[in-house]
Short mmCIF file of N, CA and C in Angstrom, two decimals:
data_model
loop_
_atom_site.label_atom_id
_atom_site.label_comp_id
_atom_site.label_asym_id
_atom_site.label_seq_id
_atom_site.Cartn_x
_atom_site.Cartn_y
_atom_site.Cartn_z
N UNK A 1 94.99 -94.02 83.91
CA UNK A 1 95.16 -92.59 82.74
C UNK A 1 95.20 -91.44 83.93
N UNK A 2 96.47 -90.97 84.00
CA UNK A 2 97.02 -90.11 84.67
C UNK A 2 96.37 -88.23 84.55
N UNK A 3 96.14 -88.17 83.18
CA UNK A 3 95.73 -87.12 82.55
C UNK A 3 94.47 -86.52 83.29
N UNK A 4 93.56 -87.93 83.99
CA UNK A 4 92.41 -87.13 84.35
C UNK A 4 92.76 -87.50 85.67
N UNK A 5 93.13 -88.59 86.32
CA UNK A 5 93.46 -88.77 87.75
C UNK A 5 93.98 -88.03 88.70
N UNK A 6 93.46 -88.21 90.10
CA UNK A 6 94.68 -87.47 90.94
C UNK A 6 94.24 -87.81 92.32
N UNK A 7 94.68 -87.60 93.67
CA UNK A 7 95.19 -87.84 94.51
C UNK A 7 95.68 -86.64 95.25
N UNK A 8 94.28 -85.98 96.26
CA UNK A 8 94.42 -84.86 96.80
C UNK A 8 94.47 -84.82 98.13
N UNK A 9 95.26 -84.15 98.99
CA UNK A 9 95.16 -84.49 100.41
C UNK A 9 94.54 -82.87 100.76
N UNK A 10 93.72 -83.03 102.24
CA UNK A 10 93.10 -81.55 102.71
C UNK A 10 93.42 -81.61 104.19
N UNK A 11 93.89 -80.42 104.35
CA UNK A 11 94.38 -80.40 106.05
C UNK A 11 93.50 -79.16 106.25
N UNK A 12 93.66 -79.16 107.93
CA UNK A 12 92.68 -78.00 108.52
C UNK A 12 93.71 -77.72 109.80
N UNK A 13 93.05 -76.31 109.79
CA UNK A 13 93.88 -75.54 111.27
C UNK A 13 92.18 -74.61 111.55
N UNK A 14 92.28 -74.34 112.44
CA UNK A 14 91.21 -73.64 113.25
C UNK A 14 91.15 -72.37 112.10
N UNK A 15 91.84 -72.00 111.61
CA UNK A 15 91.85 -70.32 111.02
C UNK A 15 91.41 -70.74 109.63
N UNK A 16 92.24 -71.83 108.69
CA UNK A 16 91.75 -72.23 107.29
C UNK A 16 91.94 -73.65 107.13
N UNK A 17 91.74 -73.95 106.12
CA UNK A 17 91.43 -75.33 105.35
C UNK A 17 92.63 -75.22 103.78
N UNK A 18 93.51 -76.19 103.78
CA UNK A 18 93.94 -76.00 102.56
C UNK A 18 94.03 -77.58 101.47
N UNK A 19 94.58 -77.61 100.58
CA UNK A 19 94.46 -78.81 99.56
C UNK A 19 95.52 -78.50 98.75
N UNK A 20 96.20 -79.84 98.31
CA UNK A 20 97.19 -80.03 97.80
C UNK A 20 96.63 -81.38 96.57
N UNK A 21 97.31 -81.45 95.57
CA UNK A 21 96.95 -82.44 94.53
C UNK A 21 98.20 -82.67 93.90
N UNK A 22 98.12 -84.04 93.40
CA UNK A 22 98.86 -84.75 92.51
C UNK A 22 98.19 -85.45 91.51
N UNK A 23 98.87 -85.44 90.24
CA UNK A 23 98.42 -85.86 88.94
C UNK A 23 99.60 -87.32 88.74
N UNK A 24 100.96 -87.14 89.54
CA UNK A 24 101.72 -87.96 89.02
C UNK A 24 101.72 -89.22 89.81
N UNK A 25 100.64 -90.31 89.43
CA UNK A 25 100.54 -91.30 90.00
C UNK A 25 101.01 -92.55 89.43
N UNK A 26 101.56 -93.78 90.08
CA UNK A 26 101.99 -95.06 89.51
C UNK A 26 100.79 -95.45 89.98
N UNK A 27 100.41 -96.37 89.29
CA UNK A 27 98.89 -96.92 89.08
C UNK A 27 99.01 -98.26 88.92
N UNK A 28 99.13 -99.51 89.39
CA UNK A 28 99.22 -101.16 89.16
C UNK A 28 97.78 -101.65 89.56
N UNK A 29 96.93 -102.50 88.73
CA UNK A 29 96.23 -103.18 89.08
C UNK A 29 96.17 -104.51 88.45
N UNK A 30 96.77 -105.51 89.14
CA UNK A 30 96.72 -106.94 88.50
C UNK A 30 95.54 -107.50 88.89
N UNK A 31 95.45 -108.44 87.70
CA UNK A 31 93.87 -109.21 88.29
C UNK A 31 94.64 -110.68 87.37
N UNK A 32 94.23 -111.81 88.14
CA UNK A 32 94.59 -112.89 87.59
C UNK A 32 92.75 -113.44 88.01
N UNK A 33 92.29 -113.77 86.86
CA UNK A 33 90.46 -113.91 86.81
C UNK A 33 89.81 -112.52 87.38
N UNK A 34 88.95 -113.22 88.63
CA UNK A 34 88.67 -112.10 89.45
C UNK A 34 89.05 -111.68 90.89
N UNK A 35 90.49 -112.23 90.97
CA UNK A 35 90.83 -112.25 92.53
C UNK A 35 92.21 -110.89 91.49
N UNK A 36 92.43 -109.60 92.62
CA UNK A 36 93.31 -108.74 92.15
C UNK A 36 94.12 -108.20 93.27
N UNK A 37 95.21 -107.21 92.99
CA UNK A 37 95.67 -106.53 93.55
C UNK A 37 95.82 -105.43 93.20
N UNK A 38 95.99 -104.24 94.35
CA UNK A 38 96.30 -102.73 93.86
C UNK A 38 97.73 -102.34 94.46
N UNK A 39 98.22 -101.47 93.56
CA UNK A 39 99.26 -100.65 93.95
C UNK A 39 99.47 -99.40 93.51
N UNK A 40 99.32 -98.55 94.46
CA UNK A 40 99.22 -97.04 94.21
C UNK A 40 100.53 -96.09 95.02
N UNK A 41 101.24 -95.62 94.07
CA UNK A 41 101.87 -94.58 94.95
C UNK A 41 101.97 -93.08 94.32
N UNK A 42 102.69 -92.08 94.96
CA UNK A 42 102.93 -90.93 94.35
C UNK A 42 104.10 -90.24 95.07
N UNK A 43 105.05 -89.64 94.29
CA UNK A 43 105.73 -88.71 95.48
C UNK A 43 105.40 -87.63 96.01
N UNK A 44 105.75 -87.17 96.97
CA UNK A 44 105.14 -86.01 97.77
C UNK A 44 105.83 -85.18 97.47
N UNK A 45 106.49 -84.91 96.71
CA UNK A 45 106.93 -83.85 96.13
C UNK A 45 106.36 -82.82 94.92
N UNK A 46 105.28 -84.15 94.11
CA UNK A 46 104.39 -83.89 93.65
C UNK A 46 103.38 -83.08 93.64
N UNK A 47 102.94 -83.04 95.13
CA UNK A 47 101.71 -82.25 95.72
C UNK A 47 101.80 -81.00 95.74
N UNK A 48 100.53 -79.98 94.77
CA UNK A 48 101.08 -78.80 94.58
C UNK A 48 99.43 -78.09 95.40
N UNK A 49 99.67 -77.58 96.18
CA UNK A 49 98.51 -76.90 97.03
C UNK A 49 98.71 -75.38 96.53
N UNK A 50 99.51 -74.52 95.67
CA UNK A 50 98.97 -73.47 95.01
C UNK A 50 100.07 -72.34 95.72
N UNK A 51 100.64 -72.83 97.04
CA UNK A 51 101.48 -72.10 97.54
C UNK A 51 102.70 -72.70 98.11
N UNK A 52 103.89 -72.21 97.31
CA UNK A 52 105.38 -72.87 97.65
C UNK A 52 105.61 -73.20 99.02
N UNK A 53 105.28 -71.97 99.76
CA UNK A 53 105.81 -71.94 101.17
C UNK A 53 104.92 -73.05 101.95
N UNK A 54 103.55 -73.06 101.61
CA UNK A 54 102.59 -74.48 102.35
C UNK A 54 103.57 -75.61 101.95
N UNK A 55 103.88 -75.59 100.23
CA UNK A 55 104.58 -77.15 100.02
C UNK A 55 105.57 -77.69 100.14
N UNK A 56 106.60 -76.50 100.71
CA UNK A 56 107.90 -76.38 101.45
C UNK A 56 107.91 -76.90 102.95
N UNK A 57 106.83 -76.28 103.52
CA UNK A 57 106.48 -77.00 104.57
C UNK A 57 106.28 -78.47 104.90
N UNK A 58 105.46 -78.75 103.81
CA UNK A 58 104.61 -80.14 104.08
C UNK A 58 106.00 -81.00 103.75
N UNK A 59 106.50 -80.98 102.47
CA UNK A 59 107.90 -82.08 102.38
C UNK A 59 109.04 -81.61 103.59
N UNK A 60 109.17 -80.53 104.46
CA UNK A 60 110.31 -80.67 105.35
C UNK A 60 109.28 -81.63 106.28
N UNK A 61 108.03 -81.37 107.08
CA UNK A 61 107.59 -82.04 108.16
C UNK A 61 107.40 -83.38 107.86
N UNK A 62 107.20 -84.03 106.24
CA UNK A 62 106.82 -85.30 106.16
C UNK A 62 108.12 -86.07 105.67
N UNK A 63 109.39 -84.68 105.85
CA UNK A 63 110.84 -85.85 105.87
C UNK A 63 110.64 -86.27 104.33
N UNK A 64 110.38 -85.51 103.52
CA UNK A 64 110.44 -85.99 102.14
C UNK A 64 111.58 -86.63 101.15
N UNK A 65 112.81 -85.82 101.99
CA UNK A 65 114.08 -86.33 101.34
C UNK A 65 114.74 -88.10 102.31
N UNK A 66 114.03 -87.99 102.91
CA UNK A 66 114.33 -89.19 103.62
C UNK A 66 113.30 -90.52 103.25
N UNK A 67 111.83 -90.30 103.05
CA UNK A 67 110.62 -90.59 102.82
C UNK A 67 110.03 -90.22 101.38
N UNK A 68 110.28 -90.22 100.52
CA UNK A 68 109.93 -89.33 99.19
C UNK A 68 108.41 -89.89 99.04
N UNK A 69 108.02 -91.07 99.28
CA UNK A 69 106.59 -91.48 98.12
C UNK A 69 105.72 -91.83 99.30
N UNK A 70 104.51 -92.01 99.01
CA UNK A 70 103.37 -92.35 99.84
C UNK A 70 102.78 -93.35 98.58
N UNK A 71 102.82 -94.60 99.63
CA UNK A 71 102.19 -95.55 98.88
C UNK A 71 101.17 -96.44 99.34
N UNK A 72 100.29 -97.18 98.81
CA UNK A 72 99.68 -98.33 99.27
C UNK A 72 99.30 -99.25 98.45
N UNK A 73 99.64 -100.61 99.41
CA UNK A 73 99.46 -101.88 98.46
C UNK A 73 98.33 -102.71 99.06
N UNK A 74 97.23 -103.24 98.30
CA UNK A 74 96.31 -104.18 98.75
C UNK A 74 96.71 -105.44 99.35
N UNK A 75 95.66 -105.90 100.19
CA UNK A 75 95.40 -107.46 100.05
C UNK A 75 95.26 -107.88 98.96
N UNK A 76 95.02 -109.20 98.25
CA UNK A 76 94.47 -110.01 97.66
C UNK A 76 92.96 -109.61 97.67
N UNK A 77 91.95 -109.29 96.35
CA UNK A 77 90.74 -108.73 96.48
C UNK A 77 89.90 -109.56 95.70
N UNK A 78 88.46 -109.85 95.30
CA UNK A 78 87.94 -109.83 94.25
C UNK A 78 87.39 -108.70 93.80
N UNK A 79 87.01 -109.11 92.33
CA UNK A 79 86.68 -107.82 91.36
C UNK A 79 86.15 -108.55 90.52
N UNK A 80 85.06 -107.69 89.76
CA UNK A 80 84.26 -108.04 88.52
C UNK A 80 84.33 -106.75 87.99
N UNK A 81 84.70 -106.40 87.04
CA UNK A 81 83.96 -105.55 86.24
C UNK A 81 82.70 -105.17 86.15
N UNK A 82 82.42 -106.18 85.83
CA UNK A 82 81.00 -106.28 84.83
C UNK A 82 79.89 -106.10 85.96
N UNK A 83 80.04 -105.86 87.22
CA UNK A 83 79.22 -105.98 88.19
C UNK A 83 79.28 -105.77 89.80
N UNK A 84 80.31 -105.39 89.76
CA UNK A 84 80.67 -104.63 91.44
C UNK A 84 80.58 -102.55 91.02
N UNK A 85 80.06 -102.36 91.81
CA UNK A 85 79.46 -100.84 91.76
C UNK A 85 80.53 -100.26 92.75
N UNK A 86 81.19 -101.18 93.77
CA UNK A 86 82.07 -100.74 94.86
C UNK A 86 82.43 -101.80 95.39
N UNK A 87 83.98 -101.59 95.87
CA UNK A 87 84.39 -103.05 96.18
C UNK A 87 85.09 -102.34 97.74
N UNK A 88 85.68 -103.39 98.27
CA UNK A 88 85.96 -103.02 100.21
C UNK A 88 87.35 -103.60 100.10
N UNK A 89 88.37 -103.24 100.13
CA UNK A 89 89.68 -103.55 100.43
C UNK A 89 90.87 -103.21 101.38
N UNK A 90 91.32 -104.38 101.50
CA UNK A 90 92.41 -103.85 102.57
C UNK A 90 93.56 -104.05 102.40
N UNK A 91 94.54 -103.06 102.92
CA UNK A 91 96.00 -103.25 102.27
C UNK A 91 96.99 -102.28 103.42
N UNK A 92 97.84 -102.18 102.57
CA UNK A 92 99.18 -101.52 104.11
C UNK A 92 99.22 -100.02 103.22
N UNK A 93 99.19 -98.50 103.92
CA UNK A 93 99.58 -97.56 103.61
C UNK A 93 100.83 -97.08 104.14
N UNK A 94 101.59 -96.78 103.12
CA UNK A 94 102.91 -96.48 103.69
C UNK A 94 103.32 -95.38 103.39
N UNK A 95 103.63 -94.66 104.67
CA UNK A 95 104.09 -93.15 104.75
C UNK A 95 104.52 -92.96 105.49
N UNK A 96 105.91 -91.88 105.44
CA UNK A 96 106.81 -91.39 106.99
C UNK A 96 107.55 -92.87 107.34
N UNK A 97 107.99 -93.72 106.04
CA UNK A 97 108.35 -95.15 106.70
C UNK A 97 107.85 -95.98 107.79
N UNK A 98 106.14 -95.62 107.73
CA UNK A 98 105.59 -96.44 108.95
C UNK A 98 104.38 -97.03 107.76
N UNK A 99 104.53 -98.53 107.77
CA UNK A 99 102.96 -99.30 107.37
C UNK A 99 102.05 -99.49 108.25
N UNK A 100 101.05 -98.97 108.03
CA UNK A 100 99.36 -99.00 108.77
C UNK A 100 98.61 -99.91 107.88
N UNK A 101 98.05 -101.33 108.47
CA UNK A 101 96.99 -101.48 107.30
C UNK A 101 95.73 -100.63 107.55
N UNK A 102 94.77 -100.41 106.51
CA UNK A 102 93.88 -99.82 106.61
C UNK A 102 92.58 -100.17 105.39
N UNK A 103 91.38 -100.13 105.30
CA UNK A 103 90.29 -100.50 105.00
C UNK A 103 89.75 -99.44 104.01
N UNK A 104 89.73 -99.53 102.56
CA UNK A 104 89.17 -98.55 101.94
C UNK A 104 87.78 -99.28 101.30
N UNK A 105 87.31 -98.22 100.83
CA UNK A 105 85.97 -98.78 100.27
C UNK A 105 85.82 -97.74 98.92
N UNK A 106 86.14 -98.30 97.33
CA UNK A 106 86.23 -97.35 96.12
C UNK A 106 84.87 -97.87 95.53
N UNK A 107 84.59 -96.51 95.07
CA UNK A 107 83.08 -96.67 94.22
C UNK A 107 83.82 -96.76 92.91
N UNK A 108 82.99 -97.34 92.43
CA UNK A 108 83.11 -97.77 90.79
C UNK A 108 81.78 -96.96 89.87
N UNK A 109 82.60 -96.65 88.85
CA UNK A 109 81.46 -96.24 87.77
C UNK A 109 82.16 -96.61 86.32
N UNK A 110 81.37 -97.30 85.52
CA UNK A 110 81.60 -97.59 84.09
C UNK A 110 81.16 -96.77 83.43
N UNK A 111 81.76 -95.92 82.78
CA UNK A 111 81.29 -95.08 81.50
C UNK A 111 81.70 -95.26 80.43
N UNK A 112 81.04 -95.22 79.34
CA UNK A 112 81.62 -95.76 77.95
C UNK A 112 82.59 -96.76 77.85
N UNK A 113 82.64 -97.71 78.83
CA UNK A 113 83.86 -98.67 78.83
C UNK A 113 85.13 -98.05 79.45
N UNK A 114 84.89 -97.21 80.31
CA UNK A 114 85.86 -96.45 81.43
C UNK A 114 85.64 -96.90 82.48
N UNK A 115 86.49 -97.23 83.07
CA UNK A 115 86.26 -97.42 84.72
C UNK A 115 86.71 -96.59 85.33
N UNK A 116 86.00 -95.60 86.05
CA UNK A 116 86.64 -94.49 87.47
C UNK A 116 86.57 -95.47 88.45
N UNK A 117 87.54 -95.21 89.17
CA UNK A 117 87.24 -95.29 91.09
C UNK A 117 87.83 -94.00 91.69
N UNK A 118 86.88 -93.99 92.72
CA UNK A 118 87.10 -93.02 93.48
C UNK A 118 87.09 -93.52 94.54
N UNK A 119 87.79 -93.27 95.69
CA UNK A 119 87.92 -93.41 97.10
C UNK A 119 88.32 -92.16 97.96
N UNK A 120 87.65 -92.02 99.29
CA UNK A 120 87.83 -90.91 100.18
C UNK A 120 88.31 -91.69 101.83
N UNK A 121 89.32 -91.31 102.16
CA UNK A 121 89.33 -91.85 103.39
C UNK A 121 90.61 -90.68 104.63
N UNK A 122 90.24 -91.14 105.39
CA UNK A 122 91.06 -90.00 106.62
C UNK A 122 92.33 -90.73 107.02
N UNK A 123 93.30 -90.04 107.58
CA UNK A 123 94.54 -90.72 108.68
C UNK A 123 94.89 -89.87 109.39
N UNK A 124 95.52 -90.31 110.32
CA UNK A 124 95.89 -89.47 110.95
C UNK A 124 97.47 -89.10 111.27
N UNK A 125 97.88 -87.72 111.17
CA UNK A 125 99.57 -87.52 111.19
C UNK A 125 100.52 -87.97 112.44
N UNK A 126 99.81 -87.74 113.55
CA UNK A 126 100.46 -88.76 114.70
C UNK A 126 100.60 -90.30 114.82
N UNK A 127 99.51 -90.59 113.63
CA UNK A 127 99.80 -92.30 113.63
C UNK A 127 101.13 -92.85 113.19
N UNK A 128 101.41 -91.75 112.15
CA UNK A 128 102.55 -91.66 111.16
C UNK A 128 103.84 -90.74 111.48
N UNK A 129 104.00 -90.61 112.85
CA UNK A 129 105.16 -89.74 113.47
C UNK A 129 105.50 -88.46 112.96
N UNK A 130 104.56 -87.80 112.68
CA UNK A 130 104.86 -86.61 111.80
C UNK A 130 104.35 -85.74 112.54
N UNK A 131 105.38 -84.64 113.05
CA UNK A 131 105.18 -83.51 113.85
C UNK A 131 104.39 -82.40 112.81
N UNK A 132 103.16 -81.71 113.92
CA UNK A 132 102.41 -81.11 112.98
C UNK A 132 102.38 -79.57 113.29
N UNK A 133 102.91 -78.93 112.17
CA UNK A 133 103.44 -77.48 112.00
C UNK A 133 102.11 -76.86 113.19
N UNK A 134 102.88 -75.69 113.52
CA UNK A 134 101.75 -74.69 113.86
C UNK A 134 101.99 -73.28 113.49
N UNK A 135 100.47 -72.64 113.67
CA UNK A 135 99.93 -71.49 113.00
C UNK A 135 99.56 -70.47 114.11
N UNK A 136 100.07 -69.50 114.62
CA UNK A 136 99.74 -68.71 116.07
C UNK A 136 99.59 -69.50 117.33
N UNK A 137 101.02 -70.94 117.37
CA UNK A 137 100.74 -71.23 118.31
C UNK A 137 100.08 -72.49 118.34
N UNK A 138 99.32 -72.53 117.24
CA UNK A 138 98.04 -73.45 117.27
C UNK A 138 98.50 -74.73 116.44
N UNK A 139 98.82 -75.98 116.36
CA UNK A 139 99.01 -76.86 115.97
C UNK A 139 97.71 -77.13 114.92
N UNK A 140 98.37 -77.92 113.45
CA UNK A 140 97.13 -77.94 112.23
C UNK A 140 96.43 -79.26 112.96
N UNK A 141 95.27 -79.75 112.24
CA UNK A 141 94.67 -81.19 112.96
C UNK A 141 95.22 -82.15 112.55
N UNK A 142 95.42 -82.90 113.57
CA UNK A 142 96.23 -84.11 113.07
C UNK A 142 95.38 -85.28 112.22
N UNK A 143 94.06 -84.56 111.56
CA UNK A 143 93.27 -85.58 110.92
C UNK A 143 93.59 -85.07 109.40
N UNK A 144 94.08 -85.79 108.29
CA UNK A 144 93.79 -85.35 106.93
C UNK A 144 93.11 -85.94 106.24
N UNK A 145 92.56 -85.51 105.17
CA UNK A 145 91.13 -86.18 104.55
C UNK A 145 92.01 -86.32 103.18
N UNK A 146 91.90 -87.62 102.72
CA UNK A 146 92.46 -87.89 101.40
C UNK A 146 91.17 -88.31 100.13
N UNK A 147 91.24 -87.91 99.11
CA UNK A 147 90.33 -87.65 98.03
C UNK A 147 91.11 -88.24 96.72
N UNK A 148 90.40 -89.45 96.08
CA UNK A 148 91.07 -89.72 95.08
C UNK A 148 90.19 -90.11 94.09
N UNK A 149 90.36 -89.67 92.39
CA UNK A 149 89.86 -90.53 91.66
C UNK A 149 90.74 -90.55 90.43
N UNK A 150 90.24 -92.18 90.03
CA UNK A 150 91.24 -92.63 89.41
C UNK A 150 90.90 -93.15 87.68
N UNK A 151 91.32 -92.91 86.87
CA UNK A 151 90.32 -93.41 85.25
C UNK A 151 91.47 -94.49 85.02
N UNK A 152 90.98 -95.78 84.99
CA UNK A 152 91.13 -96.99 84.62
C UNK A 152 91.46 -97.49 83.52
N UNK A 153 92.14 -97.50 82.87
CA UNK A 153 92.19 -97.69 81.38
C UNK A 153 93.09 -99.41 81.17
N UNK A 154 92.55 -100.05 80.21
CA UNK A 154 93.07 -101.52 80.06
C UNK A 154 94.05 -101.66 79.29
N UNK A 155 95.37 -102.09 79.66
CA UNK A 155 96.50 -102.23 78.25
C UNK A 155 96.62 -103.21 77.49
#
């Protein structure tokens, strides 16, 4: 349910921090018995930091016209929504045309038969060959924090 779900990035510079958030999420969780696969993606242009100039810079440096989406596709993992409070999964993060395997821990909360999944992780812009912009001749930090919260409903 993308009404309540989001993916947020947080960046830092010695002079300030900022974040951008997207609710435009393509989310698929396919399970066969207790083995599942997860696929999440969002268009870079849908991230909103509340500052049009900053958003334009982000789209420029991530070359969003060439690489318009960021996505994660998991390896198969075991999942039992009745018992699991968290799951550890591995998969491929695709960003800026580069795929890197990452490990994620997803915290799960069942609230009135609605499943919420939250996940936080960091990634390095340099690993994905993204030139870091400068402010007052100081580059932004190469580490970007990702926070996500997804409301998972059954179809």
